[in-house]
Structure formats: structure tokens, C-alpha cells
mmCIF file of C-alpha atoms in Angstrom:
data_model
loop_
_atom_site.group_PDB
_atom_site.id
_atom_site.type_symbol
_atom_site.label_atom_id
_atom_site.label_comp_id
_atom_site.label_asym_id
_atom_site.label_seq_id
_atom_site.Cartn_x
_atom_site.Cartn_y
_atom_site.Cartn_z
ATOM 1 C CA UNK A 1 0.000 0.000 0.000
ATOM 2 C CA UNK A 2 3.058 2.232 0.841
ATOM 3 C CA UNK A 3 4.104 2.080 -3.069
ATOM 4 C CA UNK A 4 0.533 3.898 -3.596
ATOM 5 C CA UNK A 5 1.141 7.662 -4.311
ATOM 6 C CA UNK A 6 -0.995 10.078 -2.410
ATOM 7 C CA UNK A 7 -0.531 12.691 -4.585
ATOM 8 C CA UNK A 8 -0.667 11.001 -8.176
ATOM 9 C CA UNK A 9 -4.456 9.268 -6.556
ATOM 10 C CA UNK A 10 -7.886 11.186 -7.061
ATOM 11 C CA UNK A 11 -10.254 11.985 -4.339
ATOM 12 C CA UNK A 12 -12.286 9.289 -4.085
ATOM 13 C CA UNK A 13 -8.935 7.102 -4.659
ATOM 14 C CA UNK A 14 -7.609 8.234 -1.967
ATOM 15 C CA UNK A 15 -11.114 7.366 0.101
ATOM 16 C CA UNK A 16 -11.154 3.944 -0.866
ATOM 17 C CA UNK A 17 -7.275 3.241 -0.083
ATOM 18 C CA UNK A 18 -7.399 4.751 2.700
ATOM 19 C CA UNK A 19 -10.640 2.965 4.596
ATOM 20 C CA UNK A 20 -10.897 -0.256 4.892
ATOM 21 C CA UNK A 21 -12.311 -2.293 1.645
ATOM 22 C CA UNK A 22 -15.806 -1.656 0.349
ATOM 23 C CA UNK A 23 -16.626 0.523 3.572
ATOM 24 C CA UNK A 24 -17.067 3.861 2.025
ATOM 25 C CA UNK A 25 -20.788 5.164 1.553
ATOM 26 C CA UNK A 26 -20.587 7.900 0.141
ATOM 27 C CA UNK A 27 -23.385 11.098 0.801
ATOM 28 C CA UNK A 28 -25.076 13.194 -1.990
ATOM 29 C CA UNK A 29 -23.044 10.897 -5.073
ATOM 30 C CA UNK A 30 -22.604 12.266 -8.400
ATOM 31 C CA UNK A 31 -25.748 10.584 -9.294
ATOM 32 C CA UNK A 32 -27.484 13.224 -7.773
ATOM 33 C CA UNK A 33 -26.453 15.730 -9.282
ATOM 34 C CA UNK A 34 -25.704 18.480 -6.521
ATOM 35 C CA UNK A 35 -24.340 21.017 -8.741
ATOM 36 C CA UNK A 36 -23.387 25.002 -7.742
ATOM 37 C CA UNK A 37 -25.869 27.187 -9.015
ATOM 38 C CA UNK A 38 -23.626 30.106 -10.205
ATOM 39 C CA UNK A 39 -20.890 28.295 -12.580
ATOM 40 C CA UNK A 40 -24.029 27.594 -15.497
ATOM 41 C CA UNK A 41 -24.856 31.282 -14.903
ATOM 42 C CA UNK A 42 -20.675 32.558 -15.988
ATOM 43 C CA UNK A 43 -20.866 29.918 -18.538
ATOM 44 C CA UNK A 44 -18.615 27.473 -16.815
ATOM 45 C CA UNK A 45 -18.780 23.829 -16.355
ATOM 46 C CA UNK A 46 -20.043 22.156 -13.389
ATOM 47 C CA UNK A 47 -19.262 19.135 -12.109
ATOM 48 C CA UNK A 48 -22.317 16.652 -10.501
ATOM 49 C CA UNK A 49 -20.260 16.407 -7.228
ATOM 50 C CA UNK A 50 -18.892 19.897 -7.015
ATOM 51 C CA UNK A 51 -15.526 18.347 -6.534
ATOM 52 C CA UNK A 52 -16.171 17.031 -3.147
ATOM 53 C CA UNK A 53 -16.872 13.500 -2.160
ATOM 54 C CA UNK A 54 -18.376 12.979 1.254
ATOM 55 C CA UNK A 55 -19.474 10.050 3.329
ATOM 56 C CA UNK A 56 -19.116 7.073 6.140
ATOM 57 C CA UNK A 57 -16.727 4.021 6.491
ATOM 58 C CA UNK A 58 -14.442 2.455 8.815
ATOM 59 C CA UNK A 59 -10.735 2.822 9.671
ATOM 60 C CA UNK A 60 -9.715 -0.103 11.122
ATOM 61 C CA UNK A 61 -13.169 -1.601 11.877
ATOM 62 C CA UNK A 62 -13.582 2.383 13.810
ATOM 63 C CA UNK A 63 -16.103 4.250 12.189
ATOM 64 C CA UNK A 64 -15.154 7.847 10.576
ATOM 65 C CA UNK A 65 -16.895 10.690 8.695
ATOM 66 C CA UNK A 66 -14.705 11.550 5.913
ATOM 67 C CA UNK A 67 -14.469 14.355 2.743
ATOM 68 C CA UNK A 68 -11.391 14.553 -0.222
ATOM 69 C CA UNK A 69 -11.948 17.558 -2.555
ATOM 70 C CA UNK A 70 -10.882 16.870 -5.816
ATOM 71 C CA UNK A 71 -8.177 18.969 -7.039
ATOM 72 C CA UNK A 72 -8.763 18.508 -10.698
ATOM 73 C CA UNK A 73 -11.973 20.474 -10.962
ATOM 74 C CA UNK A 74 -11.476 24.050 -10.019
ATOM 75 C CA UNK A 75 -8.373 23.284 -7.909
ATOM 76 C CA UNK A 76 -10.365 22.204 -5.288
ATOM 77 C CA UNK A 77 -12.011 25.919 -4.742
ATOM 78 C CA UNK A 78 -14.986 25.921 -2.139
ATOM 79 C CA UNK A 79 -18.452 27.174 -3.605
ATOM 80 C CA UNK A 80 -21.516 27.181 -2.166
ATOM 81 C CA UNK A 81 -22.393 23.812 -2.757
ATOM 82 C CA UNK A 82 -19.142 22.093 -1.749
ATOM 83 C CA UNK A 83 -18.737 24.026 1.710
ATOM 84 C CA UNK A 84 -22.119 22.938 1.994
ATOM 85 C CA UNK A 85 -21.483 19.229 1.949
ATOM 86 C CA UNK A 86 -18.381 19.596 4.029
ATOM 87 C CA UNK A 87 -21.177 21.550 6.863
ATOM 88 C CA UNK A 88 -23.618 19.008 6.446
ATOM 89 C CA UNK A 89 -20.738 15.820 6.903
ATOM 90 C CA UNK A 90 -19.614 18.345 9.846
ATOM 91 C CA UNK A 91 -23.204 19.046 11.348
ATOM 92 C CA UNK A 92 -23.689 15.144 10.957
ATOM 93 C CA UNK A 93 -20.802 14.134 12.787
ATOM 94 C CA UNK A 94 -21.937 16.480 15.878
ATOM 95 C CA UNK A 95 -25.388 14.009 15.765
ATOM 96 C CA UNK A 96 -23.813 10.494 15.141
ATOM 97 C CA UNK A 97 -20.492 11.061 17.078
ATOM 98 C CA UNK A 98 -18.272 8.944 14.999
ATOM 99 C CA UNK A 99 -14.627 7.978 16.070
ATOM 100 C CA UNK A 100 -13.384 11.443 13.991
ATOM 101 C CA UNK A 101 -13.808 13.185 10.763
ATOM 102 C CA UNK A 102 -11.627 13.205 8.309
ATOM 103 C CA UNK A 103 -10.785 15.980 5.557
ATOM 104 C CA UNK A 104 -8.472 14.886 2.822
ATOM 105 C CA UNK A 105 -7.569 18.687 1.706
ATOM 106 C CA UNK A 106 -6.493 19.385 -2.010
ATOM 107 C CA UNK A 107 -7.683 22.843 -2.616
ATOM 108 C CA UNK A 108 -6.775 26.304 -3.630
ATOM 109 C CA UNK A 109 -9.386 27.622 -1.444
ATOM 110 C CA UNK A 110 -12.318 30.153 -2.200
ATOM 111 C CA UNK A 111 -13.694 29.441 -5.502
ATOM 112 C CA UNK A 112 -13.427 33.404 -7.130
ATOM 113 C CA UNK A 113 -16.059 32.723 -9.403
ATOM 114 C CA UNK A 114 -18.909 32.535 -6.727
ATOM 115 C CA UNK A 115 -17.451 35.090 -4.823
ATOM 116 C CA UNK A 116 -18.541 35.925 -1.601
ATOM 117 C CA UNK A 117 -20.996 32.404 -1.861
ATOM 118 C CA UNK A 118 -17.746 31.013 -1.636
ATOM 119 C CA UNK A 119 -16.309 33.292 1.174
ATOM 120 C CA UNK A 120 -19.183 32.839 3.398
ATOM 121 C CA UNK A 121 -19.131 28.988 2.587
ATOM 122 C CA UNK A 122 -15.636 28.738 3.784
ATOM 123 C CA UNK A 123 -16.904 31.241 7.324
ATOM 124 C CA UNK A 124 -19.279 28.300 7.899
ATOM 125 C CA UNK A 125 -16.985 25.409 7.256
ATOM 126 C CA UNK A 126 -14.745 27.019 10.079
ATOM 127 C CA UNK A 127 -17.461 27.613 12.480
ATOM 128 C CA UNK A 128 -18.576 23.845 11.811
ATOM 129 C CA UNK A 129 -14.993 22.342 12.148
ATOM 130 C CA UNK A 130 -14.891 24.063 15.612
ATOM 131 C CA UNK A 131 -18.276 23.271 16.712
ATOM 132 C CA UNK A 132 -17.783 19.499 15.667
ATOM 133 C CA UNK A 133 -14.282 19.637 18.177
ATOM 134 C CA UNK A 134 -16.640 21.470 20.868
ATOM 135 C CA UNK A 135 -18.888 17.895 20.814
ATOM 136 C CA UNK A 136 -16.482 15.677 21.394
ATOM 137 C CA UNK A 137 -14.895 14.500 17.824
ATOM 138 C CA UNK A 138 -11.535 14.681 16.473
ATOM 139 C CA UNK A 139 -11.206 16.455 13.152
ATOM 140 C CA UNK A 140 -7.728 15.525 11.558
ATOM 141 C CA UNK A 141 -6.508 17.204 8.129
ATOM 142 C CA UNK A 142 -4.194 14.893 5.861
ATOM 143 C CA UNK A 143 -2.373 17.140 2.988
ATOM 144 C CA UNK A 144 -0.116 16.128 0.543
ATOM 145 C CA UNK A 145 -2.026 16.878 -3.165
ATOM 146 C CA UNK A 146 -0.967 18.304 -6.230
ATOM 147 C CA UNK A 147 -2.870 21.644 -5.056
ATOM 148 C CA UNK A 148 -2.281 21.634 -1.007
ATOM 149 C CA UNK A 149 -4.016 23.523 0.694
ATOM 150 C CA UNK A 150 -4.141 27.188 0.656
ATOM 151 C CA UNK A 151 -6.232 30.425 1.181
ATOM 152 C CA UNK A 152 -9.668 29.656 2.754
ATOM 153 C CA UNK A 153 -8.985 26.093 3.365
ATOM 154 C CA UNK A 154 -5.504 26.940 5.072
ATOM 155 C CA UNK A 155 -7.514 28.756 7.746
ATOM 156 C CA UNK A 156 -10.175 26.039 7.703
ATOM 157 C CA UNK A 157 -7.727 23.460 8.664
ATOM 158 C CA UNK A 158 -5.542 25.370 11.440
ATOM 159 C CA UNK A 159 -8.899 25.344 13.141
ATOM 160 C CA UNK A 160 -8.967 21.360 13.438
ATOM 161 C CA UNK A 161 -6.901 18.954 16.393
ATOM 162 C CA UNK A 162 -4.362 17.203 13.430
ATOM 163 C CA UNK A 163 -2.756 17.838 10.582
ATOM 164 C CA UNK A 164 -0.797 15.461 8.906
ATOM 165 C CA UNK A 165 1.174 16.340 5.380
ATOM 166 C CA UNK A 166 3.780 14.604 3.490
ATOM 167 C CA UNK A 167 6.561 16.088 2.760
ATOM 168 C CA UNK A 168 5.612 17.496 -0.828
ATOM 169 C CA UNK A 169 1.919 18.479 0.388
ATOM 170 C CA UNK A 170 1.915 22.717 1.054
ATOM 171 C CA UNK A 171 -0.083 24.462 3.387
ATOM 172 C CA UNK A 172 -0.062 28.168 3.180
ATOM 173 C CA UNK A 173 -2.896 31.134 3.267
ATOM 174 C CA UNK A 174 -1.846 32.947 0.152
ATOM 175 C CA UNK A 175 -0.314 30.661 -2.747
ATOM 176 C CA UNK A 176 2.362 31.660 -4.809
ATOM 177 C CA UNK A 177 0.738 32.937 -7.455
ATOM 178 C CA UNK A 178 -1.080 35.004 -5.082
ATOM 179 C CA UNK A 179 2.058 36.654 -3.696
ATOM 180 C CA UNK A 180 3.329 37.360 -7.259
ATOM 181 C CA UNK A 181 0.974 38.499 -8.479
ATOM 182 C CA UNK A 182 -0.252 41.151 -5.289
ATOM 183 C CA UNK A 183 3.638 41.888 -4.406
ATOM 184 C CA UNK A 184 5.594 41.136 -7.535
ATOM 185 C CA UNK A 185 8.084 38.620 -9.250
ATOM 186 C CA UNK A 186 10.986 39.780 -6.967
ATOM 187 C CA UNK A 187 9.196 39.391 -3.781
ATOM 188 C CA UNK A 188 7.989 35.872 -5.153
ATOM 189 C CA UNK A 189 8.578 33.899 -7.710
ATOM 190 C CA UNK A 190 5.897 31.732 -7.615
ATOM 191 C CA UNK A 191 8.184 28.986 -10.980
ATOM 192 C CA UNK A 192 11.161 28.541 -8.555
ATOM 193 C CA UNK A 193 9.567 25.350 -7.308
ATOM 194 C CA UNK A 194 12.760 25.294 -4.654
ATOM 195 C CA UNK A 195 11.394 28.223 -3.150
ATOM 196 C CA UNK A 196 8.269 27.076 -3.336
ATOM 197 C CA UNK A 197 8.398 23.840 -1.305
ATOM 198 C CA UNK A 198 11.096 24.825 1.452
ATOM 199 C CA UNK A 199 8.378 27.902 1.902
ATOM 200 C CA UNK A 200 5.022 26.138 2.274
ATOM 201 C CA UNK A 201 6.093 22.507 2.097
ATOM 202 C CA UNK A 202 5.863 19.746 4.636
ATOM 203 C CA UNK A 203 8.812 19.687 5.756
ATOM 204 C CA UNK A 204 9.330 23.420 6.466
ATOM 205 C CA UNK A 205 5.719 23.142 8.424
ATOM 206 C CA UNK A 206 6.809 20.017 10.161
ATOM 207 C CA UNK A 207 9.714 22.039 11.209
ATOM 208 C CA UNK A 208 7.988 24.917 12.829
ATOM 209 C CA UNK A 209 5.015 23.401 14.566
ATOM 210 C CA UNK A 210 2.638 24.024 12.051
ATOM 211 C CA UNK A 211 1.442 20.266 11.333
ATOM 212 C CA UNK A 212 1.507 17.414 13.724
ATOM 213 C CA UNK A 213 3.128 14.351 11.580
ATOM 214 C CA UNK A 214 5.333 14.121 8.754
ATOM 215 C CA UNK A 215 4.696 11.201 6.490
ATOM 216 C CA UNK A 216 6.250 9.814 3.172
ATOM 217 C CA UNK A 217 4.080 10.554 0.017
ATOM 218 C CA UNK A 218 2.149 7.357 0.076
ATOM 219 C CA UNK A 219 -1.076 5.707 1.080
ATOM 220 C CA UNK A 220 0.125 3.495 3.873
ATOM 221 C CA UNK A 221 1.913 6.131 5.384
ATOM 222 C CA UNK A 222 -1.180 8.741 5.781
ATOM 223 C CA UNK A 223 -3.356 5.661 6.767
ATOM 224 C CA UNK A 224 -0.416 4.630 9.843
ATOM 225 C CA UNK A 225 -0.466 8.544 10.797
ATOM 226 C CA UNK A 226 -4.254 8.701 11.112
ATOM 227 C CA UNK A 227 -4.350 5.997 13.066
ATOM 228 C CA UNK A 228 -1.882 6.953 15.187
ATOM 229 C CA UNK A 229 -4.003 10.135 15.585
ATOM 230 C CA UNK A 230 -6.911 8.374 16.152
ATOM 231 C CA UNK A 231 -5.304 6.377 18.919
ATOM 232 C CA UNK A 232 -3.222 9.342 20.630
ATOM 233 C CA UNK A 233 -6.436 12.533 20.544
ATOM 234 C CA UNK A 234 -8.315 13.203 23.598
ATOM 235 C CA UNK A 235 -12.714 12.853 22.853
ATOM 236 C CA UNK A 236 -12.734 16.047 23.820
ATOM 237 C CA UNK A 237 -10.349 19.487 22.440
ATOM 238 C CA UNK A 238 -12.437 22.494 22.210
ATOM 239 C CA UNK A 239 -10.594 25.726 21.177
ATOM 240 C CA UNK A 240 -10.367 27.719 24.260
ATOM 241 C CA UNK A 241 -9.518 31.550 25.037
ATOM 242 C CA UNK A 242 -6.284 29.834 26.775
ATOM 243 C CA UNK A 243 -5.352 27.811 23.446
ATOM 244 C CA UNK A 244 -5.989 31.412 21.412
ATOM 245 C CA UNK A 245 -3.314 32.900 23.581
ATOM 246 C CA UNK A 246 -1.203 30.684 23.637
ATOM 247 C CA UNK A 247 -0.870 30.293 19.585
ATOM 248 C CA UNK A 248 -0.706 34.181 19.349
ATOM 249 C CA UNK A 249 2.115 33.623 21.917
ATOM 250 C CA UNK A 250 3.795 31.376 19.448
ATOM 251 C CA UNK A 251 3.384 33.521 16.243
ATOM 252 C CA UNK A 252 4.549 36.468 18.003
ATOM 253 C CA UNK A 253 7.414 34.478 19.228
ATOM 254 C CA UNK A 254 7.956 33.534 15.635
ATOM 255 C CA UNK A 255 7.314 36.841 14.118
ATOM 256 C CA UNK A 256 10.146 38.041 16.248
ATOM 257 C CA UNK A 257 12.342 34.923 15.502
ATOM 258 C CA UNK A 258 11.916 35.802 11.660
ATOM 259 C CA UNK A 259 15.104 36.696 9.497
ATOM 260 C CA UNK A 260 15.248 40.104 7.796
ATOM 261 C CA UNK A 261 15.143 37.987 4.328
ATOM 262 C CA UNK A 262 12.260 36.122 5.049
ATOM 263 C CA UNK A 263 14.203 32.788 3.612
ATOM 264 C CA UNK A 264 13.065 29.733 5.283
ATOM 265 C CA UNK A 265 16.941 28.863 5.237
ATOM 266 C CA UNK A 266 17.988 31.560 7.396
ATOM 267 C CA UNK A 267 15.111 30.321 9.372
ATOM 268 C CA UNK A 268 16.071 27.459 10.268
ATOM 269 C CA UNK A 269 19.529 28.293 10.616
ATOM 270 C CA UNK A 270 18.024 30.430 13.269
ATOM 271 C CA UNK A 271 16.427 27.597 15.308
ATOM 272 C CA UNK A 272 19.720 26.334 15.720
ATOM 273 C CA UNK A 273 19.540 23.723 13.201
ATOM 274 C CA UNK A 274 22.869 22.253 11.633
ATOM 275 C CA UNK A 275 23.205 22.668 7.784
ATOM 276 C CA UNK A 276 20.082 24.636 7.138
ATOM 277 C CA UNK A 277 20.949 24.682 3.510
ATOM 278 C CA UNK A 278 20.441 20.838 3.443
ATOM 279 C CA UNK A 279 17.415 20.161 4.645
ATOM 280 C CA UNK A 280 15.460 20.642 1.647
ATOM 281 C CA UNK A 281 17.534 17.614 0.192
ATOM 282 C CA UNK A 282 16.972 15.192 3.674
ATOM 283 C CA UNK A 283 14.938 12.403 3.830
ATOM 284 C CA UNK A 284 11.268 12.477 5.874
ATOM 285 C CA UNK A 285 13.164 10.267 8.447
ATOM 286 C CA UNK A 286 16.326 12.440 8.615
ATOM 287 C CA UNK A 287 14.155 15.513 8.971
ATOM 288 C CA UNK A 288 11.845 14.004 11.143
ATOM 289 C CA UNK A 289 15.181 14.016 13.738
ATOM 290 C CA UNK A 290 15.656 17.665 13.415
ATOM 291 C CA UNK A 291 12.047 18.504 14.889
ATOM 292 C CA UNK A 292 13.245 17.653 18.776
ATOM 293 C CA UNK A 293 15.532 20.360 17.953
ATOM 294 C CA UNK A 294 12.916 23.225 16.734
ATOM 295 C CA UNK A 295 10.214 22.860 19.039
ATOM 296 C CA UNK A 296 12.020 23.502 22.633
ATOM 297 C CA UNK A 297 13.917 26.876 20.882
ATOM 298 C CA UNK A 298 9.945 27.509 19.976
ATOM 299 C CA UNK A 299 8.844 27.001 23.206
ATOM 300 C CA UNK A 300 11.703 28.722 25.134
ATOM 301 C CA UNK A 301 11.052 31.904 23.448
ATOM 302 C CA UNK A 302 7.338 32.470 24.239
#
């Protein structure tokens, strides 16, 4: 299962090898025909699922709630429709307490051409992910798509328990393109794929705190990490006015930690880690090492 790319699978690919065999049923199918109500009015194709597949099946005989966006159709932007399936699987999960919910992320974020439909879906896809951890079950993110996961949807998943990437998913607010093209080619040049990945990339976000596990692009992998989630989170993690604090403590910490360049090298080379310059060459399980180091310097300066 391990030889299985996560990246090079589809959405509802990566559903089926990740649950166990012939569990998945999947909620509002392409069959019916769900489709957003504002791409037929620009003149753009739809697509019968909105490029979201949602549903029930079991992990490990446990059973989960569980969504992929698919990144080929509209890079995995959220309309109206789609945040509205993730909210329903979200509101559902509140009522039938499963063992946790599951969002396999490959999106862009906001889909522009539904505007602020798709703004105000991704406001309620936020509230839901939070209300869902206020009743009692885990919501873990796995990233590590073509797309990644970026403007709305990077917000959406900071508010859930886990996050687990692989080391060439991203995670990001605004994506490259979106820095180019707001603050210019020599600010960001969103074709030096180097730049790129040791920005947003797994490993850098492993690194600094920002996602919880660090897995090999594969299926086995991202199925061994959510389990391991599964096993290790508590029934119960609300977001608190003590956890908000404390992770503005931490940015501010980082803010201030931040090299005048903004390189992620210098970065790291300022958390103390040997041979910054290497890193983006390591392996998962040589980089996985290096985190023991980042986290205390983290910690010691809030």
C-alpha cells in the first residue's frame, strides 16, 4: 500500500485506499447531481459532485466521517455547494459522534467565481470544524495533493486537532501565485519550485510546529499517521480563550524569531539547526530528527 502515491491518486482514490475495503458510503453521489448554481450562470462547467466527495466508512473496523476535494476540478475551490457538503458531513458528525472526521484537503481555497458564496461557505466550514471539536470528535486534516491547501482552506484546517502532510503536500494562506501576483516577481517567484516547497512545504511546516506528523508521500503512510491520531487525541479538544493565547504567543514568538530575508533557510539556521541549507535535500526520516531540535527553541522563546 506504501508504493501507492498520495498525490498522483484522485479523491475518491484516496477514500477507498485509505478505509478499509468496500466501507465507504458515500453522501449526496454524483448521481445526484448536486451542482453550484452560479458556474451555469458565468458559462462554466459544473461538475455533478462539485468536486467534493463525502461520506461514512471504517478505519480499522472504527467508524469515521470523511471528505477529499478533488483537485482537478477548479483546484479544489470551495463554492456554495461544496462548503455545503463539508457543513452538512460536519453538522452530521456532531449528531452520530463517529470515532473522527476526516478531511483529505487538495484545494486552492475560495472558488473566485462565486465570490462571496464562496467566502461565506468557507466562514461556515470554520465555524462547523470548531463546533464538531466542541462535541467531542476529532477532526484531523491529511495534505499532501498536487494543489495543497491554501487560502480559505488553510484557515479552515488550522482550526482542526491534526494535521498530517507529506513532505511534498503545502499548506499556506496565500499561494504563490497570489504573492506574485499582489507583491511582484521579486518578492515571489511563484516557478522557482525550490522556493516554493522549502516555503510552504511539509517539511518546512513540520519544522515549525505548524502540522503534527510528517509522512512519506504514500497511502500506507497517511493511513499509519491517522491511526496513530486516532489512537493518541483526547474525545474532547475544544478551542479555548487559553489555546488562542497561547498560539498568538507562538506567532509572536515567531514573528520576532523571523530573518530580515524572510528565507526559510535563514530560518532554520536560526532555530539552531545544523546545515540549514540541506534540509530541503533530507529524507522524511532524517528531517523528522531535526524537529526535537525546533520545538524547545519555539517554546523557550514564548
Amino acid at each position: 500500500m506504501s508504493a501507492i502515491s498520495w498525490a498522483e491518486s484522485s479523491a475518491r482514490q484516496r477514500i477507498q485506499r485509505l478505509l478499509d475495503p468496500h466501507s465507504f458510503h458515500e453522501w449526496l453521489p454524483p448521481e445526484e447531481r448536486l451542482t453550484s448554481p452560479h458556474l451555469a450562470q458565468l458559462g462554466v462547467p459544473a461538475a455533478f459532485d462539485d468536486g467534493v466527495a463525502i461520506g461514512r466508512g471504517q478505519l480499522d473496523g472504527k467508524t469515521v466521517f470523511i471528505a477529499a476535494q478533488e483537485g482537478e476540478f477548479m483546484g479544489g475551490g470551495v463554492g456554495e455547494i461544496h462548503g455545503a457538503k463539508l457543513v452538512g458531513l460536519l453538522k452530521r458528525a456532531e449528531l452520530d459522534r463517529p470515532e473522527a472526521v476526516l478531511l483529505l484537503v487538495d484545494s486552492g481555497g475560495v472558488r473566485l467565481h462565486e465570490a462571496n458564496a464562496g467566502l461565506i461557505a468557507v466562514s461556515e466550514v470554520m465555524r462547523a470544524v470548531l463546533d464538531t471539536r466542541a462535541s467531542g470528535v476529532p477532526v484531523i486534516v491529511l495534505i499532501g495533493s498536487r494543489n495543497g491547501c491554501f487560502g480559505g482552506m488553510g484557515i479552515v484546517v488550522r482550526c482542526a486537532d491534526h494535521i498530517i502532510m507529506s513532505d511534498i503536500g503545502r499548506l499556506a494562506m496565500s499561494g504563490p501565485e497570489v504573492i506574485e501576483a499582489s507583491h511582484g516577481v521579486e518578492e515571489f517567484d511563484s516557478r522557482d519550485r525550490a522556493l516554493v516547497w522549502r516555503t510552504t512545504g511539509g517539511k518546512h511546516r513540520w519544522l515549525c510546529g505548524d502540522c503534527d506528523q510528517l509522512v512519506e508521500d504514500g497511502v500506507g503512510p497517511f493511513r499509519a499517521a491517522t491511526l496513530k491520531a486516532m489512537a493518541a487525541l483526547p474525545r474532547s479538544c475544544p478551542t479555548t480563550f487559553a489555546s488562542l493565547q497561547a498560539e498568538h504567543a507562538l506567532l509572536s514568538a515567531r514573528q520576532a524569531q523571523a530573518p530580515a530575508d524572510g528565507e526559510a533557510i535563514s530560518l532554520w539556521s536560526s532555530m539552531g539547526l545544523p546545515n540549514a541549507d540541506r534540509i530541503p535535500d533530507l529524507s522524511v526520516h532524517e528531517v523528522l530528527t531535526l524537529r526535537a531540535r525546533t520545538i524547545p527553541l519555539l517554546e523557550t522563546s514564548t
